[in-house]
mmCIF file of C-alpha atoms and ligand atoms in Angstrom:
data_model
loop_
_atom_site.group_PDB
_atom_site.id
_atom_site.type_symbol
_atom_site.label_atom_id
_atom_site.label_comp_id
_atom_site.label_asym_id
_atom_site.label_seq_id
_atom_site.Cartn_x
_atom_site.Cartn_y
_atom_site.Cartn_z
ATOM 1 C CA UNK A 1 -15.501 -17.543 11.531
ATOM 2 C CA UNK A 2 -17.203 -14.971 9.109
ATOM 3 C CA UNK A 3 -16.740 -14.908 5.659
ATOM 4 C CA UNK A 4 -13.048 -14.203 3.869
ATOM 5 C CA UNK A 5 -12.638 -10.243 3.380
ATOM 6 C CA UNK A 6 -9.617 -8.533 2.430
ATOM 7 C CA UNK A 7 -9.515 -6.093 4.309
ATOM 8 C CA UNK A 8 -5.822 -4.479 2.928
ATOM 9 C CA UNK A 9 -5.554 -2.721 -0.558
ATOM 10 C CA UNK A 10 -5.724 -5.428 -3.182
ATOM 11 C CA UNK A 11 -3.681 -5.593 -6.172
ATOM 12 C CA UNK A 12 -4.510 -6.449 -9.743
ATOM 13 C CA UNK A 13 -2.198 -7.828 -12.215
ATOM 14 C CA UNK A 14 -3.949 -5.925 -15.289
ATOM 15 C CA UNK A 15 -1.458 -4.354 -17.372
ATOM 16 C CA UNK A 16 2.453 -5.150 -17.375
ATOM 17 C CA UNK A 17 2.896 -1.658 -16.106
ATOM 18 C CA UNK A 18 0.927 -2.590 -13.034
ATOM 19 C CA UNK A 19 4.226 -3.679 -11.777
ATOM 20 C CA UNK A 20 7.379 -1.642 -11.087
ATOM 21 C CA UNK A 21 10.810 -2.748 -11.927
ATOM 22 C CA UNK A 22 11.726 -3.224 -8.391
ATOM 23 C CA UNK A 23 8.721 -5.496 -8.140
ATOM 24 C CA UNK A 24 10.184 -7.384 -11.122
ATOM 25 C CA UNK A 25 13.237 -8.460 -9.784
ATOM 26 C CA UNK A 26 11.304 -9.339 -6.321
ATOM 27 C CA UNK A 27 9.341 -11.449 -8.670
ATOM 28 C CA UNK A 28 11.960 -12.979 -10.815
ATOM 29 C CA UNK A 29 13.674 -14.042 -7.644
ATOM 30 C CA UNK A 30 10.923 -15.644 -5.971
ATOM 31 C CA UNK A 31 9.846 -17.475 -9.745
ATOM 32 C CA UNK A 32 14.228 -18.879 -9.332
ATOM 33 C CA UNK A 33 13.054 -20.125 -5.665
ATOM 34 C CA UNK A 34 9.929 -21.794 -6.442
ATOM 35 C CA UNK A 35 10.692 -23.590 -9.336
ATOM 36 C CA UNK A 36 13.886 -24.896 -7.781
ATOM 37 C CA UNK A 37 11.431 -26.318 -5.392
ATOM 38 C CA UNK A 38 9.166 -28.010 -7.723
ATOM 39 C CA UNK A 39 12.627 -29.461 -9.415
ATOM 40 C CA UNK A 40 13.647 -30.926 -6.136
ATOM 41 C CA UNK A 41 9.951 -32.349 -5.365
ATOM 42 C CA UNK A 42 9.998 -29.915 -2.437
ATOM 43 C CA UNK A 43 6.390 -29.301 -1.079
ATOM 44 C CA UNK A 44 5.709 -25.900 -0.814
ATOM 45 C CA UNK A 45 1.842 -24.959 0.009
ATOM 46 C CA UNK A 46 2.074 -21.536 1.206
ATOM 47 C CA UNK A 47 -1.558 -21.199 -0.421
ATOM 48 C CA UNK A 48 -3.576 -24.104 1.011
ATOM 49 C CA UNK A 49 -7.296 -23.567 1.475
ATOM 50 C CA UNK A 50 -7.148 -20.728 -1.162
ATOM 51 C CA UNK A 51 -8.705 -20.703 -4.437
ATOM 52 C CA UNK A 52 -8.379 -19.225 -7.678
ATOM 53 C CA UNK A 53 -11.415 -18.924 -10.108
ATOM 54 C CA UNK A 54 -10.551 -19.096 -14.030
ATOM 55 C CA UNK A 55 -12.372 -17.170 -16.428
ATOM 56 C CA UNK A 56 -12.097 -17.931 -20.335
ATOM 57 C CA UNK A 57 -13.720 -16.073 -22.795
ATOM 58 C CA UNK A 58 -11.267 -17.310 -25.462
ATOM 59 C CA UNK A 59 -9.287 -20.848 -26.392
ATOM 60 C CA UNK A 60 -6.373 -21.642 -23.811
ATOM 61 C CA UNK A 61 -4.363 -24.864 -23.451
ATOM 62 C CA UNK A 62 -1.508 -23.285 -21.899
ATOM 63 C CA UNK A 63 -2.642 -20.265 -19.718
ATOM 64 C CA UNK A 64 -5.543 -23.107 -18.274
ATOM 65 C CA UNK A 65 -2.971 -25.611 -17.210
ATOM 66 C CA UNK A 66 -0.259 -23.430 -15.700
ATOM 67 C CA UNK A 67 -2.526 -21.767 -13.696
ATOM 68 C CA UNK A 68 -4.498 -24.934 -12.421
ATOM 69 C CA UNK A 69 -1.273 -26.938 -12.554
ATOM 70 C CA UNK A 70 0.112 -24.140 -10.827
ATOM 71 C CA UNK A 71 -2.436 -23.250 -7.866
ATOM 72 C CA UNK A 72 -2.627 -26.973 -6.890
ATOM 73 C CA UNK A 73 0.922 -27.006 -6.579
ATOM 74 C CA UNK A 74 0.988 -24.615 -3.978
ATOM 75 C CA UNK A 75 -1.458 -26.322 -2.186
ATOM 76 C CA UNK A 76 -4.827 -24.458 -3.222
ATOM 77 C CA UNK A 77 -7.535 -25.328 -5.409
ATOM 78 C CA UNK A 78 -8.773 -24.162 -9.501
ATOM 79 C CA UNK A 79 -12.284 -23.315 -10.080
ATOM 80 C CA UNK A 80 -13.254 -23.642 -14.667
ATOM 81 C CA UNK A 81 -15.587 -20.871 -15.734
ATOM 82 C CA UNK A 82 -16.606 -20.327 -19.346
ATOM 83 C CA UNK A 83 -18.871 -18.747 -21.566
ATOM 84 C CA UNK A 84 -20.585 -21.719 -22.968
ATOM 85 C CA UNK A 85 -21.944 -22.867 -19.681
ATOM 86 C CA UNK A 86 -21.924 -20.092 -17.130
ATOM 87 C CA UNK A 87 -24.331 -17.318 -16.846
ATOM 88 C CA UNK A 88 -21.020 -15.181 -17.712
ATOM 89 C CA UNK A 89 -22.571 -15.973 -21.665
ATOM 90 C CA UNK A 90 -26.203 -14.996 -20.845
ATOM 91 C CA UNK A 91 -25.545 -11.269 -20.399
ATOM 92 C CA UNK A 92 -24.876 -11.178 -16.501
ATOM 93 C CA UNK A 93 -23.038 -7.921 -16.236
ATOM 94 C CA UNK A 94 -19.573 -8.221 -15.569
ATOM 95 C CA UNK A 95 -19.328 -5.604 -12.503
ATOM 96 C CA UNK A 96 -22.220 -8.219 -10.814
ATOM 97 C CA UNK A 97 -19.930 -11.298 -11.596
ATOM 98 C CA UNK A 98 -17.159 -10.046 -10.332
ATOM 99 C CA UNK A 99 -19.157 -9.246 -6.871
ATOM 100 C CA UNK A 100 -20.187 -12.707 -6.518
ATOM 101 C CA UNK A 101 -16.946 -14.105 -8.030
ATOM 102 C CA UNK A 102 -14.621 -12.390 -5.005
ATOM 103 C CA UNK A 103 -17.146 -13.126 -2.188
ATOM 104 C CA UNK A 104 -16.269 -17.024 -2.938
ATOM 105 C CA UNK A 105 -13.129 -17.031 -3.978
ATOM 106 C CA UNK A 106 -9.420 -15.371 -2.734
ATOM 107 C CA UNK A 107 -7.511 -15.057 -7.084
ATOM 108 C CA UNK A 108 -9.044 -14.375 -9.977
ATOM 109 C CA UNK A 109 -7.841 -14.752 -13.665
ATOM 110 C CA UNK A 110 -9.561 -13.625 -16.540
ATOM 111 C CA UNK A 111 -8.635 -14.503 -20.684
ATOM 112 C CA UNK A 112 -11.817 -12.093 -22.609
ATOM 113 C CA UNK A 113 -11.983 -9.793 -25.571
ATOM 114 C CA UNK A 114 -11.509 -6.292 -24.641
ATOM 115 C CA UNK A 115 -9.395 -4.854 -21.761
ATOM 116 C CA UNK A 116 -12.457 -3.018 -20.700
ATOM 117 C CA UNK A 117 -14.257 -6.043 -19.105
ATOM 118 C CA UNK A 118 -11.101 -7.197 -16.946
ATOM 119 C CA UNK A 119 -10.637 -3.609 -15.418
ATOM 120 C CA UNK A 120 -14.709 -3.558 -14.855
ATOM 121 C CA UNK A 121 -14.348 -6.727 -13.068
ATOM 122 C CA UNK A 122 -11.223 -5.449 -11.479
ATOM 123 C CA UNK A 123 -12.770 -2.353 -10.154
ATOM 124 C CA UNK A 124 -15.581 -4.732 -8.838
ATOM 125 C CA UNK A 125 -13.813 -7.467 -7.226
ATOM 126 C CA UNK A 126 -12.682 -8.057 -3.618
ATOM 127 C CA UNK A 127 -9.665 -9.961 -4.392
ATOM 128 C CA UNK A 128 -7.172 -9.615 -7.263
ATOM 129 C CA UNK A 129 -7.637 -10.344 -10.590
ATOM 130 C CA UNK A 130 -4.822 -11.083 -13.077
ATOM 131 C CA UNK A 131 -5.019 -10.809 -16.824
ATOM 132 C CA UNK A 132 -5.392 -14.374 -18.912
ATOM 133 C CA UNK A 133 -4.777 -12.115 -22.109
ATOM 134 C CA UNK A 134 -6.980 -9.778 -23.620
ATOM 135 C CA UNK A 135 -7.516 -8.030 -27.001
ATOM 136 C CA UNK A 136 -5.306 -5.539 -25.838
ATOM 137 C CA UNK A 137 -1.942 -7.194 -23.633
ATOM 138 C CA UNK A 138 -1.034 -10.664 -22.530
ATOM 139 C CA UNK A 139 1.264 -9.943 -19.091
ATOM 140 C CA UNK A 140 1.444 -12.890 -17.705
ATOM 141 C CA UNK A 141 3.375 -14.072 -20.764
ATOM 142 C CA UNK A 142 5.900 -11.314 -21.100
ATOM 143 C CA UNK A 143 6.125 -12.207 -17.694
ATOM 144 C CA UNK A 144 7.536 -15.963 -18.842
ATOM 145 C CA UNK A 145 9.659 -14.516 -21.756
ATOM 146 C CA UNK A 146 11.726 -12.247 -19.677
ATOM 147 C CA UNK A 147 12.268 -14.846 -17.080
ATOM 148 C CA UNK A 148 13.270 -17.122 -19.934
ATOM 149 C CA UNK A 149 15.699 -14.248 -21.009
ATOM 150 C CA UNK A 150 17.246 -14.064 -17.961
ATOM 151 C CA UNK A 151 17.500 -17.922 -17.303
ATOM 152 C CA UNK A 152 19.461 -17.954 -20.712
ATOM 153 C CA UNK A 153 21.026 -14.659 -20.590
ATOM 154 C CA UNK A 154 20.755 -12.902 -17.683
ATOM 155 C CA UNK A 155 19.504 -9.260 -17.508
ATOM 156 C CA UNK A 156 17.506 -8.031 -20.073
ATOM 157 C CA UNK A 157 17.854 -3.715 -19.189
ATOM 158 C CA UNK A 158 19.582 -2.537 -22.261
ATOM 159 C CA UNK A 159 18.691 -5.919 -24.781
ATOM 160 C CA UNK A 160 17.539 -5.285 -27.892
ATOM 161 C CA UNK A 161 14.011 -7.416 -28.426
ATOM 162 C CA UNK A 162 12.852 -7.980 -32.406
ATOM 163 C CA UNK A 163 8.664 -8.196 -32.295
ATOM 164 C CA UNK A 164 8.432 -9.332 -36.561
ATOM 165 C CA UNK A 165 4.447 -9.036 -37.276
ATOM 166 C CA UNK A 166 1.361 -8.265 -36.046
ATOM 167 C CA UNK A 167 0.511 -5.428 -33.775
ATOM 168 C CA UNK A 168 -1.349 -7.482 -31.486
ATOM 169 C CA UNK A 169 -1.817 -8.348 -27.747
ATOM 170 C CA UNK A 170 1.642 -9.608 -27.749
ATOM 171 C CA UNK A 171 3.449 -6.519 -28.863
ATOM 172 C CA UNK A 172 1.974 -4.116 -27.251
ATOM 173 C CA UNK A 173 3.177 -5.726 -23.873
ATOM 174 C CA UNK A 174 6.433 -6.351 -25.188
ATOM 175 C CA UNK A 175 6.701 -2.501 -25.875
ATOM 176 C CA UNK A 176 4.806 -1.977 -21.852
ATOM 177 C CA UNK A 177 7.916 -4.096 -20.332
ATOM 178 C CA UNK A 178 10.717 -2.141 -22.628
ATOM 179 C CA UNK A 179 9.547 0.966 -20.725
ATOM 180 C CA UNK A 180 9.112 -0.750 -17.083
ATOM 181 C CA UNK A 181 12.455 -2.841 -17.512
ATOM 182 C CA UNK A 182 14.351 -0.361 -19.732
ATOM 183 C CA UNK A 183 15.316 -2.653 -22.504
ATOM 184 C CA UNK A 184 14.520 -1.698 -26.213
ATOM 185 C CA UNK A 185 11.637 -3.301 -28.906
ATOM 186 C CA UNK A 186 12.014 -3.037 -32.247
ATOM 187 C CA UNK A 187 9.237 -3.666 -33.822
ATOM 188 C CA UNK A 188 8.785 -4.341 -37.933
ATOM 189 C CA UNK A 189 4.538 -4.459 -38.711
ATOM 190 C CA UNK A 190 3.108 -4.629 -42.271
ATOM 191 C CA UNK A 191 1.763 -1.431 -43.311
ATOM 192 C CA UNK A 192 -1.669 -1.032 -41.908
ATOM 193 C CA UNK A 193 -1.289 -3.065 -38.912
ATOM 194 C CA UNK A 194 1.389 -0.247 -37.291
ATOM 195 C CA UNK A 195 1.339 -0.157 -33.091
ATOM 196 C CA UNK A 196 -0.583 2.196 -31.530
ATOM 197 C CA UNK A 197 2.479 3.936 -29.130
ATOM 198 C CA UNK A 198 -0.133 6.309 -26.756
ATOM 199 C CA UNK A 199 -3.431 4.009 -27.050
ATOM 200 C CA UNK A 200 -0.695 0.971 -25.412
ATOM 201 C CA UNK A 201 -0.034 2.840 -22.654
ATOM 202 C CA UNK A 202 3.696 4.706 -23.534
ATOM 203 C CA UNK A 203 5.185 7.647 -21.665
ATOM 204 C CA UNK A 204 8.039 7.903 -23.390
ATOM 205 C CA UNK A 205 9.282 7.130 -27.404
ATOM 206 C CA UNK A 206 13.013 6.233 -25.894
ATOM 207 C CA UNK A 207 12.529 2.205 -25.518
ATOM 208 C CA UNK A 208 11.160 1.084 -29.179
ATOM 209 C CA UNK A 209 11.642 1.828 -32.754
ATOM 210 C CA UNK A 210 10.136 1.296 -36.295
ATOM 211 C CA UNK A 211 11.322 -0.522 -38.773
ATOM 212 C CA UNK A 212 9.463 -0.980 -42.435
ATOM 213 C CA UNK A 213 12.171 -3.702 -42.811
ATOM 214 C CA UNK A 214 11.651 -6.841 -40.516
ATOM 215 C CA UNK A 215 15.691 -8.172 -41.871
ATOM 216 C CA UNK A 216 16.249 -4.485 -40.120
ATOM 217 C CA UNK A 217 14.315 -4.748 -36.650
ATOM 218 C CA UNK A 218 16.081 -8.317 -36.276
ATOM 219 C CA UNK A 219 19.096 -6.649 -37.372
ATOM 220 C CA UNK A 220 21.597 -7.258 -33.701
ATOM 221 C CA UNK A 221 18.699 -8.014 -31.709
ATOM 222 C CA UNK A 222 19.564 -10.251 -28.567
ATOM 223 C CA UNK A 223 15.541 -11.913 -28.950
ATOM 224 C CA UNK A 224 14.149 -12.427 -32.421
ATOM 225 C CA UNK A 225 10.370 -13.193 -31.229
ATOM 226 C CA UNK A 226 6.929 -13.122 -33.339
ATOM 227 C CA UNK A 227 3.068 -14.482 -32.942
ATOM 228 C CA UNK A 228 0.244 -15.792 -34.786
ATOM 229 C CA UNK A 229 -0.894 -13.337 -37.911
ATOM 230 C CA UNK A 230 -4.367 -13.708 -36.886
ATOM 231 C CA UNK A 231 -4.735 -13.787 -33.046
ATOM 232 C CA UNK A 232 -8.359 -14.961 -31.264
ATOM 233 C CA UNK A 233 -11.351 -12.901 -32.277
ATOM 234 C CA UNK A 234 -9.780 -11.596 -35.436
ATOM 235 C CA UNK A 235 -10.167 -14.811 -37.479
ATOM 236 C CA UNK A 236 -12.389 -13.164 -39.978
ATOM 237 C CA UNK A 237 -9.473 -11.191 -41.067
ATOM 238 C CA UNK A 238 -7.400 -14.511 -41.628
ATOM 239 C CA UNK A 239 -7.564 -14.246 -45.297
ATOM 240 C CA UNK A 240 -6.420 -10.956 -45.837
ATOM 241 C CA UNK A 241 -3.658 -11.261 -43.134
ATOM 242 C CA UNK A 242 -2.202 -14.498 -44.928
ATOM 243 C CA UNK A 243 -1.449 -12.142 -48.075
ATOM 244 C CA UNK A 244 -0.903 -8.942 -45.712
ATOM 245 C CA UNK A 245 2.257 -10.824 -43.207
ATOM 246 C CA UNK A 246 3.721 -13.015 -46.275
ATOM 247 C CA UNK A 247 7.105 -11.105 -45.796
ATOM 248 C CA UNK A 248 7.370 -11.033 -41.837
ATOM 249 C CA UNK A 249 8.103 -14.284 -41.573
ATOM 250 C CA UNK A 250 10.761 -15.353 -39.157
ATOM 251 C CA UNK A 251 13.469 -17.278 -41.240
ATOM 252 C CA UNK A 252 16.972 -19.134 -40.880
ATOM 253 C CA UNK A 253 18.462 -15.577 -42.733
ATOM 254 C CA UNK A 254 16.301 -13.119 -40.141
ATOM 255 C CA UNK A 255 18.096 -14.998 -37.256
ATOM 256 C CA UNK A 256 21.512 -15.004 -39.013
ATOM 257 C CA UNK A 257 21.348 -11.487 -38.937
ATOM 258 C CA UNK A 258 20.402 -10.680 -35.227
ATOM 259 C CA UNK A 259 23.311 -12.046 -32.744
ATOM 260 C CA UNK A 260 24.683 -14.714 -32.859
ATOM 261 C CA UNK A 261 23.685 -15.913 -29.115
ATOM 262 C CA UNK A 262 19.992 -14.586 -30.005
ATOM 263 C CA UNK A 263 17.047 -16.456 -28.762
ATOM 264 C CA UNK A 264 13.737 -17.427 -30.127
ATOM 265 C CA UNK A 265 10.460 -16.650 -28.496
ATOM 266 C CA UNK A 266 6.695 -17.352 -29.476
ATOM 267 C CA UNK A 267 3.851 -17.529 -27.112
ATOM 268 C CA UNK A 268 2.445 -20.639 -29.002
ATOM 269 C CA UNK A 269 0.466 -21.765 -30.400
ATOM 270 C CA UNK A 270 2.955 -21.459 -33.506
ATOM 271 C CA UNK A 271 1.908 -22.139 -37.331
ATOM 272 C CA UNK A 272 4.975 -23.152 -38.756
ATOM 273 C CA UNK A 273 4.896 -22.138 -42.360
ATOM 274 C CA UNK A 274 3.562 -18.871 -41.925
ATOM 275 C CA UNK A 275 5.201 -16.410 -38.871
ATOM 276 C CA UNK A 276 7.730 -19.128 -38.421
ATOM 277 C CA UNK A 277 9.432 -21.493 -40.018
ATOM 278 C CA UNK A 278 9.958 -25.157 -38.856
ATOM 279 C CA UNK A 279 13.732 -24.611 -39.469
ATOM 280 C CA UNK A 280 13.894 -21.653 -36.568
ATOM 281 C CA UNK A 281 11.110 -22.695 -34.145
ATOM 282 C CA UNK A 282 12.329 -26.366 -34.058
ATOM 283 C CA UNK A 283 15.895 -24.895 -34.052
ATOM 284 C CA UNK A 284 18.738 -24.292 -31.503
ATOM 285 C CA UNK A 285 18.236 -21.212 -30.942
ATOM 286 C CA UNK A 286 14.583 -21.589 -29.841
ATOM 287 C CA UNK A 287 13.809 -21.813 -26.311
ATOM 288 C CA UNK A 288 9.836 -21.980 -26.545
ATOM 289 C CA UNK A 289 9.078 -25.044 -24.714
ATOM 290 C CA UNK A 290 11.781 -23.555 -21.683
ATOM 291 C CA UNK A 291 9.382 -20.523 -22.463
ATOM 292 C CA UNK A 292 6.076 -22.399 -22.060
ATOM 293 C CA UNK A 293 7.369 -23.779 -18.923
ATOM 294 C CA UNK A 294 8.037 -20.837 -17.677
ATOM 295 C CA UNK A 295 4.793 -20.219 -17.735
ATOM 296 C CA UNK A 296 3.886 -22.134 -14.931
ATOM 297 C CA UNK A 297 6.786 -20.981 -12.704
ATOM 298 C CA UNK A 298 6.510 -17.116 -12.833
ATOM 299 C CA UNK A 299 2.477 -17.580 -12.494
ATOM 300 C CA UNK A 300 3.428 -19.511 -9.379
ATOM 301 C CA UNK A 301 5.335 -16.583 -8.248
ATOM 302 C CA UNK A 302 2.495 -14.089 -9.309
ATOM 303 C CA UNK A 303 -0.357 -15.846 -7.313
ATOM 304 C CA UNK A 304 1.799 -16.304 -4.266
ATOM 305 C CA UNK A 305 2.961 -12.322 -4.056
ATOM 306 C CA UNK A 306 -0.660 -11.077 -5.210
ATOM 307 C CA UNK A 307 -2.337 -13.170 -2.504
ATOM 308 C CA UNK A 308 0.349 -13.123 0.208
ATOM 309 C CA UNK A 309 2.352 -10.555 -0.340
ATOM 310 C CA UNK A 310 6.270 -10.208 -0.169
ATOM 311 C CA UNK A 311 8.104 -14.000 1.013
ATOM 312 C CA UNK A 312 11.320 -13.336 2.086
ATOM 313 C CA UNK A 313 13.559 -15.627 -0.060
ATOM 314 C CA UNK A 314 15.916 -18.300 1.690
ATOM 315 C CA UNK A 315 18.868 -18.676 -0.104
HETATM 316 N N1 CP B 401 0.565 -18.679 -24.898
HETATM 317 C C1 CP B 401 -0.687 -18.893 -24.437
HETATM 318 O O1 CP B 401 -1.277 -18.072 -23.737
HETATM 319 O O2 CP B 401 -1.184 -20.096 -24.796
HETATM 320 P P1 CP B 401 -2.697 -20.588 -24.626
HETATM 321 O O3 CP B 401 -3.538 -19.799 -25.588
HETATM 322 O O4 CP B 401 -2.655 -22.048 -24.961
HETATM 323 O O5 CP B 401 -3.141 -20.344 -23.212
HETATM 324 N N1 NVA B 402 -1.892 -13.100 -29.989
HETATM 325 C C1 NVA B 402 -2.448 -14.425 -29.713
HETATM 326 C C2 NVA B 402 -1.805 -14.996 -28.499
HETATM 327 C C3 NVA B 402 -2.289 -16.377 -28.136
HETATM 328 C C4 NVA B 402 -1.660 -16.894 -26.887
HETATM 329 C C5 NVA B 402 -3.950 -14.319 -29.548
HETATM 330 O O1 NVA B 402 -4.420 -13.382 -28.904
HETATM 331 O O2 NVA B 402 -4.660 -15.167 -30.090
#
């Protein structure tokens, strides 16, 4: 037996928009099926003898552990890479790692800096290669918040989502899936830290709105959700941001004023105190550790379809 080659097209999970909405619901179905197996201690290893390397460039408690958690529960195995002791730190260019990477290996995930490097690696790899988060988009997470959504509340086409805060990684794949899913974002940013509508990726200006107000964007939303003021690589900014975000915190009156069967989101890690307060994120309207969860069960999902391709479903 040679070596493993893929010899059909390969897909990469780069960008929320790398996915169409039909895709979505294929996924969201499969994410229902497989974690109703792992709840009913069901052994499912469709991907035994496959492995999935993990690259971080950044922090990660949760994006590390669903996706090793996750691989090993469908039978494969997790391979740690990271800066600090590969040669990933020493300069190797990325379009030569991501050769050698894919000749051993049949998944790749990826949490760096700029967007740039995962579509380099991407464009370099023999296998696909899903984004950990990036300066630029976190997909895999949106991925867990809509599934969370819809787990709570069913379909999300036509929802209204409130992003509160900073224009970050976070939002601007919020405002990606408004456009793929057709559901609308309003978003509420302090001034100077406004999104970026054509450098994100948007056709269109139908599926978000503006709001200088952050009481405003929450105002009726179905999701009040919000991140960290200072996200990874940014923390010399910290300082300034503290006094910059002061008013987009999200309070007991911002989720008074969205609906009444709104849910909380956050990514975590949360700092209560300042983009949240303890009151809402410990609340009963928060659903973040469902969220986190979620994590692991869509990623599931994500791996299998990237790797294998379409399952049919039993029901
Ligand atoms: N939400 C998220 O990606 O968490 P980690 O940084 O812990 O992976
Ligand atoms: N916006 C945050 C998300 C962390 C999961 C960051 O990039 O640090």
């Amino acid at each position: 037996m040679g070596l493993k080659t893929n010899t059909g097209s390969i897909r990469h999970f780069l960008q929320f928009k790398d996915f169409s909405r039909e895709e979505y619901d294929y996924l969201f179905a499969r994410t229902r099926w497989i974690k109703d197996q792992f709840k009913s201690y069901r052994q499912y290893w469709p991907l035994s003898d496959r492995s999935l390397v993990m690259i971080f460039e950044k922090a990660s408690t949760r994006t590390r552990l669903s996706f090793e958690a996750g691989i090993q529960q469908l039978g494969g195995s997790a391979i740690y890479l990271n800066t600090r002791d590969s040669q990933l730190g020493r300069g190797e260019p990325v379009e030569d790692a991501a050769q050698v990477i894919s000749r051993m290996s049949d998944l790749v995930m990826i949490r760096t800096f700029e967007q740039d490097i995962v579509e380099r690696f991407a464009a370099n790899s023999r296998v696909p290669v899903i984004n950990g988060l990036t300066n630029e988009y976190h997909p895999c997470q949106i991925m867990a918040d809509i599934y969370t959504f819809i787990e709570h509340r069913g379909p999300i086409q036509g929802k209204t989502v409130a992003w509160i805060g900073d224009s970050n990684n976070m939002c601007n794949t919020w405002l990606q899936a408004a456009e793929v899913l057709d559901f609308r974002v309003h978003v509420s940013t302090p001034p100077g830290y406004e999104i970026e509508p054509e450098r994100v990726g948007l056709v269109g200006t139908d599926h978000f709105q503006q709001f200088a107000d952050p009481m405003e964007a929450a105002r009726g939303a179905d999701i009040v959700t919000t991140d960290v003021w200072t996200s990874m690589g940014y923390e010399a900014e910290n300082e300034e941001r503290l006094k910059d975000f002061a008013d987009w915190q999200v309070d007991a009156e911002m989720m008074r004023v969205a609906r009444e069967d709104a849910i909380f989101l956050h990514c975590l890690p949360a700092h209560r105190g300042e983009e949240v307060t303890a009151e809402v994120i410990d609340g009963p309207q928060s659903v973040v550790w469902d969220e986190a969860e979620n994590r692991l069960h869509t990623q599931k999902a994500l791996m299998e379809y990237l790797v294998l391709g379409r399952i049919q479903t039993e029901s």
